[in-house]
mmCIF file of C-alpha atoms in Angstrom:
data_model
loop_
_atom_site.group_PDB
_atom_site.id
_atom_site.type_symbol
_atom_site.label_atom_id
_atom_site.label_comp_id
_atom_site.label_asym_id
_atom_site.label_seq_id
_atom_site.Cartn_x
_atom_site.Cartn_y
_atom_site.Cartn_z
ATOM 1 C CA MET Z 165 36.574 12.827 20.617
ATOM 2 C CA TRP Z 166 34.547 13.618 17.525
ATOM 3 C CA ARG Z 167 35.281 13.322 13.854
ATOM 4 C CA ASP Z 168 34.746 15.962 11.213
ATOM 5 C CA VAL Z 169 32.183 15.143 8.536
ATOM 6 C CA SER Z 170 34.828 15.371 5.818
ATOM 7 C CA GLU Z 171 36.790 12.597 7.586
ATOM 8 C CA ILE Z 172 33.849 10.175 7.677
ATOM 9 C CA ASP Z 173 33.407 7.741 4.793
ATOM 10 C CA ASN Z 174 30.517 5.427 3.987
ATOM 11 C CA ARG Z 175 32.194 2.407 5.561
ATOM 12 C CA TYR Z 176 32.541 4.181 8.890
ATOM 13 C CA LEU Z 177 28.910 5.295 8.763
ATOM 14 C CA LEU Z 178 27.717 1.785 7.947
ATOM 15 C CA ARG Z 179 29.698 0.293 10.833
ATOM 16 C CA TRP Z 180 28.287 2.927 13.169
ATOM 17 C CA MET Z 181 24.683 2.456 12.051
ATOM 18 C CA PHE Z 182 24.695 -1.338 11.997
ATOM 19 C CA GLY Z 183 26.241 -1.320 15.460
ATOM 20 C CA PHE Z 184 22.785 -0.368 16.742
ATOM 21 C CA LEU Z 185 21.456 -3.755 15.636
ATOM 22 C CA ARG Z 186 23.279 -5.472 18.494
ATOM 23 C CA PRO Z 187 20.754 -4.487 21.207
ATOM 24 C CA VAL Z 188 17.860 -5.687 19.024
ATOM 25 C CA LYS Z 189 19.507 -8.696 17.394
ATOM 26 C CA LYS Z 190 16.884 -11.137 18.759
ATOM 27 C CA LEU Z 191 14.067 -9.074 17.281
ATOM 28 C CA MET Z 192 16.018 -8.715 14.045
ATOM 29 C CA LEU Z 193 16.451 -12.498 13.747
ATOM 30 C CA LEU Z 194 12.754 -12.994 14.516
ATOM 31 C CA ALA Z 195 11.820 -10.370 11.902
ATOM 32 C CA CYS Z 196 14.025 -12.121 9.337
ATOM 33 C CA ALA Z 197 12.408 -15.474 10.185
ATOM 34 C CA TYR Z 198 8.914 -14.025 9.735
ATOM 35 C CA LEU Z 199 10.049 -12.443 6.469
ATOM 36 C CA MET Z 200 11.227 -15.807 5.158
ATOM 37 C CA LEU Z 201 7.926 -17.426 6.173
ATOM 38 C CA TRP Z 202 5.986 -14.562 4.586
ATOM 39 C CA THR Z 203 7.920 -14.842 1.315
ATOM 40 C CA ALA Z 204 7.466 -18.605 1.208
ATOM 41 C CA ALA Z 205 3.725 -18.269 1.888
ATOM 42 C CA ASP Z 206 3.400 -15.584 -0.787
ATOM 43 C CA ILE Z 207 5.207 -17.681 -3.411
ATOM 44 C CA LEU Z 208 3.182 -20.783 -2.497
ATOM 45 C CA THR Z 209 -0.022 -18.739 -2.743
ATOM 46 C CA VAL Z 210 0.939 -17.628 -6.254
ATOM 47 C CA ARG Z 211 1.820 -21.203 -7.209
ATOM 48 C CA GLN Z 212 -1.448 -22.551 -5.803
ATOM 49 C CA THR Z 213 -3.428 -19.817 -7.557
ATOM 50 C CA ALA Z 214 -1.899 -20.954 -10.844
ATOM 51 C CA ALA Z 215 -2.868 -24.560 -10.050
ATOM 52 C CA ALA Z 216 -6.448 -23.530 -9.273
ATOM 53 C CA VAL Z 217 -6.699 -21.530 -12.502
ATOM 54 C CA ASN Z 218 -5.338 -24.498 -14.483
ATOM 55 C CA TRP Z 219 -7.895 -26.861 -12.941
ATOM 56 C CA ILE Z 220 -10.763 -24.474 -13.645
ATOM 57 C CA ARG Z 221 -9.554 -24.045 -17.235
ATOM 58 C CA ASP Z 222 -9.327 -27.792 -17.779
ATOM 59 C CA ILE Z 223 -12.750 -28.345 -16.232
ATOM 60 C CA ALA Z 224 -14.358 -25.559 -18.272
ATOM 61 C CA PHE Z 225 -12.956 -26.648 -21.637
ATOM 62 C CA SER Z 226 -12.627 -30.388 -21.509
ATOM 63 C CA ARG Z 227 -13.841 -32.161 -18.403
ATOM 64 C CA VAL Z 228 -17.210 -30.729 -17.459
ATOM 65 C CA PRO Z 229 -20.298 -32.237 -19.056
ATOM 66 C CA PRO Z 230 -22.768 -29.575 -20.197
ATOM 67 C CA GLU Z 231 -25.376 -30.723 -17.678
ATOM 68 C CA THR Z 232 -23.077 -30.478 -14.677
ATOM 69 C CA GLY Z 233 -23.701 -27.437 -12.510
ATOM 70 C CA PHE Z 234 -21.502 -25.426 -10.225
ATOM 71 C CA ARG Z 235 -22.857 -27.121 -7.085
ATOM 72 C CA ALA Z 236 -21.681 -30.486 -8.378
ATOM 73 C CA TRP Z 237 -18.107 -29.275 -8.361
ATOM 74 C CA ILE Z 238 -18.463 -27.929 -4.818
ATOM 75 C CA SER Z 239 -20.061 -30.996 -3.229
ATOM 76 C CA GLY Z 240 -19.953 -33.704 -5.897
ATOM 77 C CA SER Z 241 -18.004 -36.967 -5.723
ATOM 78 C CA ALA Z 242 -16.390 -36.766 -9.182
ATOM 79 C CA PRO Z 243 -12.572 -37.024 -9.152
ATOM 80 C CA GLU Z 244 -12.256 -33.660 -10.886
ATOM 81 C CA ALA Z 245 -14.494 -32.017 -8.279
ATOM 82 C CA ALA Z 246 -12.484 -33.514 -5.407
ATOM 83 C CA ALA Z 247 -9.212 -32.369 -6.975
ATOM 84 C CA LEU Z 248 -10.533 -28.824 -7.476
ATOM 85 C CA ARG Z 249 -11.778 -28.666 -3.887
ATOM 86 C CA HIS Z 250 -8.378 -29.826 -2.640
ATOM 87 C CA VAL Z 251 -6.578 -27.138 -4.660
ATOM 88 C CA ILE Z 252 -8.934 -24.419 -3.410
ATOM 89 C CA LEU Z 253 -8.603 -25.552 0.216
ATOM 90 C CA VAL Z 254 -4.800 -25.484 -0.023
ATOM 91 C CA LEU Z 255 -5.017 -22.029 -1.594
ATOM 92 C CA GLY Z 256 -7.237 -20.861 1.259
ATOM 93 C CA GLY Z 257 -4.775 -22.296 3.789
ATOM 94 C CA CYS Z 258 -1.848 -20.513 2.126
ATOM 95 C CA THR Z 259 -3.792 -17.252 2.148
ATOM 96 C CA LEU Z 260 -4.646 -17.654 5.838
ATOM 97 C CA VAL Z 261 -1.018 -18.371 6.717
ATOM 98 C CA LEU Z 262 0.036 -15.337 4.667
ATOM 99 C CA CYS Z 263 -2.365 -13.097 6.596
ATOM 100 C CA VAL Z 264 -1.203 -14.373 10.007
ATOM 101 C CA VAL Z 265 2.483 -14.091 9.127
ATOM 102 C CA THR Z 266 1.907 -10.598 7.698
ATOM 103 C CA TYR Z 267 0.476 -9.495 11.048
ATOM 104 C CA LEU Z 268 3.345 -11.052 13.022
ATOM 105 C CA ARG Z 269 5.876 -9.586 10.620
ATOM 106 C CA GLU Z 270 4.533 -6.044 10.904
ATOM 107 C CA VAL Z 271 4.345 -6.200 14.709
ATOM 108 C CA THR Z 272 7.906 -7.523 14.979
ATOM 109 C CA ASN Z 273 9.252 -4.980 12.486
ATOM 110 C CA THR Z 274 7.623 -2.146 14.419
ATOM 111 C CA ARG Z 275 8.977 -3.368 17.744
ATOM 112 C CA MET Z 276 12.473 -3.732 16.309
ATOM 113 C CA SER Z 277 12.261 -0.300 14.715
ATOM 114 C CA MET Z 278 11.060 1.481 17.843
ATOM 115 C CA GLN Z 279 13.524 -0.233 20.156
ATOM 116 C CA GLY Z 280 16.317 0.457 17.683
ATOM 117 C CA VAL Z 281 15.580 4.180 17.515
ATOM 118 C CA PHE Z 282 15.467 4.260 21.338
ATOM 119 C CA PHE Z 283 19.057 3.021 21.544
ATOM 120 C CA ILE Z 284 20.134 5.416 18.787
ATOM 121 C CA ARG Z 285 18.599 8.403 20.598
ATOM 122 C CA GLU Z 286 20.175 7.293 23.856
ATOM 123 C CA ALA Z 287 23.625 7.003 22.271
ATOM 124 C CA VAL Z 288 23.366 10.359 20.501
ATOM 125 C CA TYR Z 289 22.205 12.179 23.641
ATOM 126 C CA ASP Z 290 24.982 10.567 25.653
ATOM 127 C CA LYS Z 291 27.490 11.688 23.018
ATOM 128 C CA LEU Z 292 26.180 15.253 23.078
ATOM 129 C CA GLN Z 293 26.810 15.387 26.812
ATOM 130 C CA ARG Z 294 30.392 14.213 26.483
ATOM 131 C CA VAL Z 295 31.798 16.137 23.500
ATOM 132 C CA GLY Z 296 33.816 19.284 24.108
ATOM 133 C CA PHE Z 297 33.368 22.944 23.248
ATOM 134 C CA ARG Z 298 35.027 22.512 19.856
ATOM 135 C CA PHE Z 299 32.172 20.295 18.702
ATOM 136 C CA HIS Z 300 29.467 22.692 19.903
ATOM 137 C CA ASP Z 301 31.288 25.632 18.327
ATOM 138 C CA ALA Z 302 31.336 23.827 14.970
ATOM 139 C CA MET Z 303 27.700 22.643 15.092
ATOM 140 C CA SER Z 304 24.720 24.959 15.366
ATOM 141 C CA THR Z 305 21.799 24.302 17.696
ATOM 142 C CA GLY Z 306 19.504 23.697 14.722
ATOM 143 C CA GLU Z 307 21.836 21.079 13.288
ATOM 144 C CA LEU Z 308 21.999 19.211 16.588
ATOM 145 C CA ILE Z 309 18.214 19.275 17.002
ATOM 146 C CA ASN Z 310 17.669 18.100 13.447
ATOM 147 C CA ARG Z 311 20.253 15.329 13.825
ATOM 148 C CA SER Z 312 18.724 14.197 17.116
ATOM 149 C CA LEU Z 313 15.146 14.065 15.794
ATOM 150 C CA THR Z 314 14.587 13.894 12.034
ATOM 151 C CA ASP Z 315 17.873 12.340 10.950
ATOM 152 C CA LEU Z 316 17.702 9.580 13.540
ATOM 153 C CA GLN Z 317 14.414 8.466 11.990
ATOM 154 C CA ASN Z 318 16.214 8.345 8.644
ATOM 155 C CA VAL Z 319 18.929 6.192 10.212
ATOM 156 C CA ARG Z 320 16.261 3.861 11.621
ATOM 157 C CA GLN Z 321 14.561 3.546 8.234
ATOM 158 C CA PHE Z 322 17.883 2.926 6.503
ATOM 159 C CA ILE Z 323 18.864 0.157 8.923
ATOM 160 C CA ASN Z 324 15.487 -1.554 8.577
ATOM 161 C CA SER Z 325 15.458 -1.296 4.796
ATOM 162 C CA SER Z 326 19.075 -2.417 4.478
ATOM 163 C CA VAL Z 327 18.426 -5.602 6.440
ATOM 164 C CA LEU Z 328 14.802 -6.492 5.752
ATOM 165 C CA ILE Z 329 14.214 -5.107 2.261
ATOM 166 C CA SER Z 330 17.541 -6.471 0.993
ATOM 167 C CA LEU Z 331 16.651 -9.891 2.410
ATOM 168 C CA GLU Z 332 13.150 -9.633 0.922
ATOM 169 C CA ILE Z 333 14.535 -8.847 -2.534
ATOM 170 C CA LEU Z 334 16.985 -11.752 -2.295
ATOM 171 C CA LEU Z 335 14.272 -14.175 -1.192
ATOM 172 C CA TYR Z 336 11.901 -13.031 -3.920
ATOM 173 C CA VAL Z 337 14.540 -13.352 -6.631
ATOM 174 C CA VAL Z 338 15.594 -16.829 -5.481
ATOM 175 C CA GLY Z 339 12.034 -18.006 -4.793
ATOM 176 C CA TYR Z 340 10.396 -16.826 -7.997
ATOM 177 C CA THR Z 341 13.380 -17.871 -10.095
ATOM 178 C CA THR Z 342 13.075 -21.365 -8.622
ATOM 179 C CA LEU Z 343 9.325 -21.337 -9.285
ATOM 180 C CA LEU Z 344 9.852 -20.223 -12.876
ATOM 181 C CA MET Z 345 12.579 -22.833 -13.379
ATOM 182 C CA THR Z 346 10.107 -25.566 -12.441
ATOM 183 C CA ARG Z 347 7.654 -24.180 -15.002
ATOM 184 C CA SER Z 348 9.864 -22.967 -17.842
ATOM 185 C CA PRO Z 349 13.662 -22.510 -17.747
ATOM 186 C CA TRP Z 350 13.445 -20.216 -20.780
ATOM 187 C CA VAL Z 351 11.033 -17.871 -19.012
ATOM 188 C CA ALA Z 352 13.266 -17.901 -15.915
ATOM 189 C CA GLY Z 353 16.269 -16.970 -18.042
ATOM 190 C CA LEU Z 354 14.391 -14.107 -19.682
ATOM 191 C CA ALA Z 355 13.231 -12.858 -16.272
ATOM 192 C CA LEU Z 356 16.845 -12.726 -15.024
ATOM 193 C CA MET Z 357 18.177 -10.802 -18.016
ATOM 194 C CA PRO Z 358 17.456 -7.309 -16.566
ATOM 195 C CA VAL Z 359 19.268 -8.097 -13.275
ATOM 196 C CA PRO Z 360 22.732 -6.837 -14.421
ATOM 197 C CA ILE Z 361 21.123 -3.646 -15.766
ATOM 198 C CA TRP Z 362 19.242 -3.097 -12.484
ATOM 199 C CA THR Z 363 22.449 -3.654 -10.501
ATOM 200 C CA TRP Z 364 24.331 -1.089 -12.582
ATOM 201 C CA TYR Z 365 21.480 1.409 -12.330
ATOM 202 C CA ILE Z 366 21.172 0.988 -8.540
ATOM 203 C CA LEU Z 367 24.909 1.618 -8.058
ATOM 204 C CA ARG Z 368 24.761 4.645 -10.354
ATOM 205 C CA PHE Z 369 21.699 5.996 -8.560
ATOM 206 C CA SER Z 370 23.256 5.554 -5.106
ATOM 207 C CA ARG Z 371 26.212 7.737 -6.124
ATOM 208 C CA ALA Z 372 23.907 10.422 -7.539
ATOM 209 C CA ILE Z 373 21.360 10.512 -4.720
ATOM 210 C CA GLN Z 374 23.812 10.976 -1.852
ATOM 211 C CA PRO Z 375 24.704 14.626 -2.691
ATOM 212 C CA ALA Z 376 21.004 15.420 -3.205
ATOM 213 C CA ILE Z 377 20.061 13.970 0.182
ATOM 214 C CA ARG Z 378 22.940 15.770 1.871
ATOM 215 C CA ALA Z 379 21.898 19.092 0.312
ATOM 216 C CA ALA Z 380 18.304 18.645 1.521
ATOM 217 C CA MET Z 381 19.524 17.772 5.017
ATOM 218 C CA GLU Z 382 21.713 20.878 5.150
ATOM 219 C CA ALA Z 383 18.803 23.071 4.079
ATOM 220 C CA GLY Z 384 16.666 21.437 6.770
ATOM 221 C CA ASP Z 385 19.385 22.189 9.322
ATOM 222 C CA SER Z 386 19.295 25.843 8.290
ATOM 223 C CA ASN Z 387 15.531 25.947 8.774
ATOM 224 C CA ILE Z 388 15.753 24.543 12.289
ATOM 225 C CA SER Z 389 18.648 26.880 13.109
ATOM 226 C CA LEU Z 390 16.685 29.936 11.997
ATOM 227 C CA ILE Z 391 13.668 28.902 14.061
ATOM 228 C CA THR Z 392 15.664 28.197 17.229
ATOM 229 C CA GLU Z 393 17.729 31.371 16.910
ATOM 230 C CA ASN Z 394 14.655 33.521 16.381
ATOM 231 C CA ILE Z 395 12.812 31.983 19.319
ATOM 232 C CA ALA Z 396 15.844 32.380 21.571
ATOM 233 C CA GLY Z 397 16.398 35.963 20.418
ATOM 234 C CA VAL Z 398 12.775 37.050 20.038
ATOM 235 C CA HIS Z 399 13.289 40.002 22.389
ATOM 236 C CA VAL Z 400 16.141 41.327 20.235
ATOM 237 C CA VAL Z 401 14.070 40.905 17.064
ATOM 238 C CA LYS Z 402 11.181 42.778 18.654
ATOM 239 C CA ALA Z 403 13.418 45.487 20.049
ATOM 240 C CA PHE Z 404 14.991 46.299 16.656
ATOM 241 C CA ALA Z 405 11.780 45.656 14.648
ATOM 242 C CA THR Z 406 13.520 43.220 12.273
ATOM 243 C CA GLU Z 407 10.506 40.924 11.840
ATOM 244 C CA PRO Z 408 10.158 41.548 8.055
ATOM 245 C CA TYR Z 409 13.847 40.823 7.512
ATOM 246 C CA GLU Z 410 13.678 37.596 9.538
ATOM 247 C CA ILE Z 411 10.533 36.506 7.691
ATOM 248 C CA ARG Z 412 12.151 37.091 4.290
ATOM 249 C CA LYS Z 413 15.277 35.228 5.361
ATOM 250 C CA TYR Z 414 13.204 32.258 6.511
ATOM 251 C CA GLU Z 415 11.141 32.283 3.297
ATOM 252 C CA ARG Z 416 14.306 32.213 1.169
ATOM 253 C CA ASN Z 417 15.625 29.285 3.170
ATOM 254 C CA CYS Z 418 12.291 27.448 2.875
ATOM 255 C CA ASP Z 419 12.350 27.954 -0.900
ATOM 256 C CA ARG Z 420 15.868 26.522 -1.034
ATOM 257 C CA PHE Z 421 14.817 23.592 1.147
ATOM 258 C CA PHE Z 422 11.747 22.953 -1.029
ATOM 259 C CA ALA Z 423 13.813 23.005 -4.234
ATOM 260 C CA ARG Z 424 16.324 20.523 -2.843
ATOM 261 C CA VAL Z 425 13.633 18.182 -1.534
ATOM 262 C CA MET Z 426 11.808 18.296 -4.883
ATOM 263 C CA ARG Z 427 15.042 17.433 -6.674
ATOM 264 C CA ARG Z 428 15.444 14.403 -4.422
ATOM 265 C CA ILE Z 429 11.803 13.390 -5.003
ATOM 266 C CA ARG Z 430 12.208 13.680 -8.785
ATOM 267 C CA MET Z 431 15.278 11.467 -8.669
ATOM 268 C CA TYR Z 432 13.370 8.803 -6.722
ATOM 269 C CA ALA Z 433 10.393 9.204 -9.080
ATOM 270 C CA ASN Z 434 12.663 8.373 -12.020
ATOM 271 C CA PHE Z 435 14.370 5.544 -10.133
ATOM 272 C CA THR Z 436 11.399 3.602 -8.751
ATOM 273 C CA PRO Z 437 9.503 2.833 -12.013
ATOM 274 C CA ILE Z 438 12.656 1.501 -13.679
ATOM 275 C CA ILE Z 439 13.437 -0.843 -10.782
ATOM 276 C CA ARG Z 440 9.844 -2.040 -10.372
ATOM 277 C CA SER Z 441 9.155 -2.501 -14.082
#
């Protein structure tokens, strides 16, 4: 039993896609744990960098006698020198932890991603073997190939970004807001002011980008269909000498595909600077 595209809503698609997290749930939990450690180490590194800068500023402008050299602050016994060394050592430790956790995070994310796409490919291939003639009559060979290869990578990227990037954004907002609150509640309040505007813009963008992505996918399906049909029917094309016609048809489809992809890229190009600013 298969469902027509017009009958599928976003909720159904989300349930279907996130169902593929079940086989890799242990890796997903481990990836989320590494992400939390990485975010904490990153925020602590920023905090410790600020502490080091403050100590250096205080030493440079008020605490350092003119005759004291740099070596005295590295190996001297003055309280200020000991405090600065402690701050720098903690900063170095935070940086080292950040590097190690970054490595573990990337390895775990890659393993989760690759294992996830394996189960998606397996499920899609199994489904293709079980659906009836009605499905294959409605879907072209190019569409099926494109769905089984390119689009599954898009599903994998969406699942990873939905879980990990959403969690990363949440952790960063909570972590840096907490850090700013300890420094200056007024600054923290000002930093949170754009959040409602960003939320509205993200929701608006998600509604606008979906038709653009769908149009690019359909044009990509047409490209794959033309290639597969021409390869399968190369003897007919040669026999009737229709190579120029087939080339022009493919060029027109490539131009349409390029225009739709560029429209999607322009939309993301307008979206990303606003969100990251």
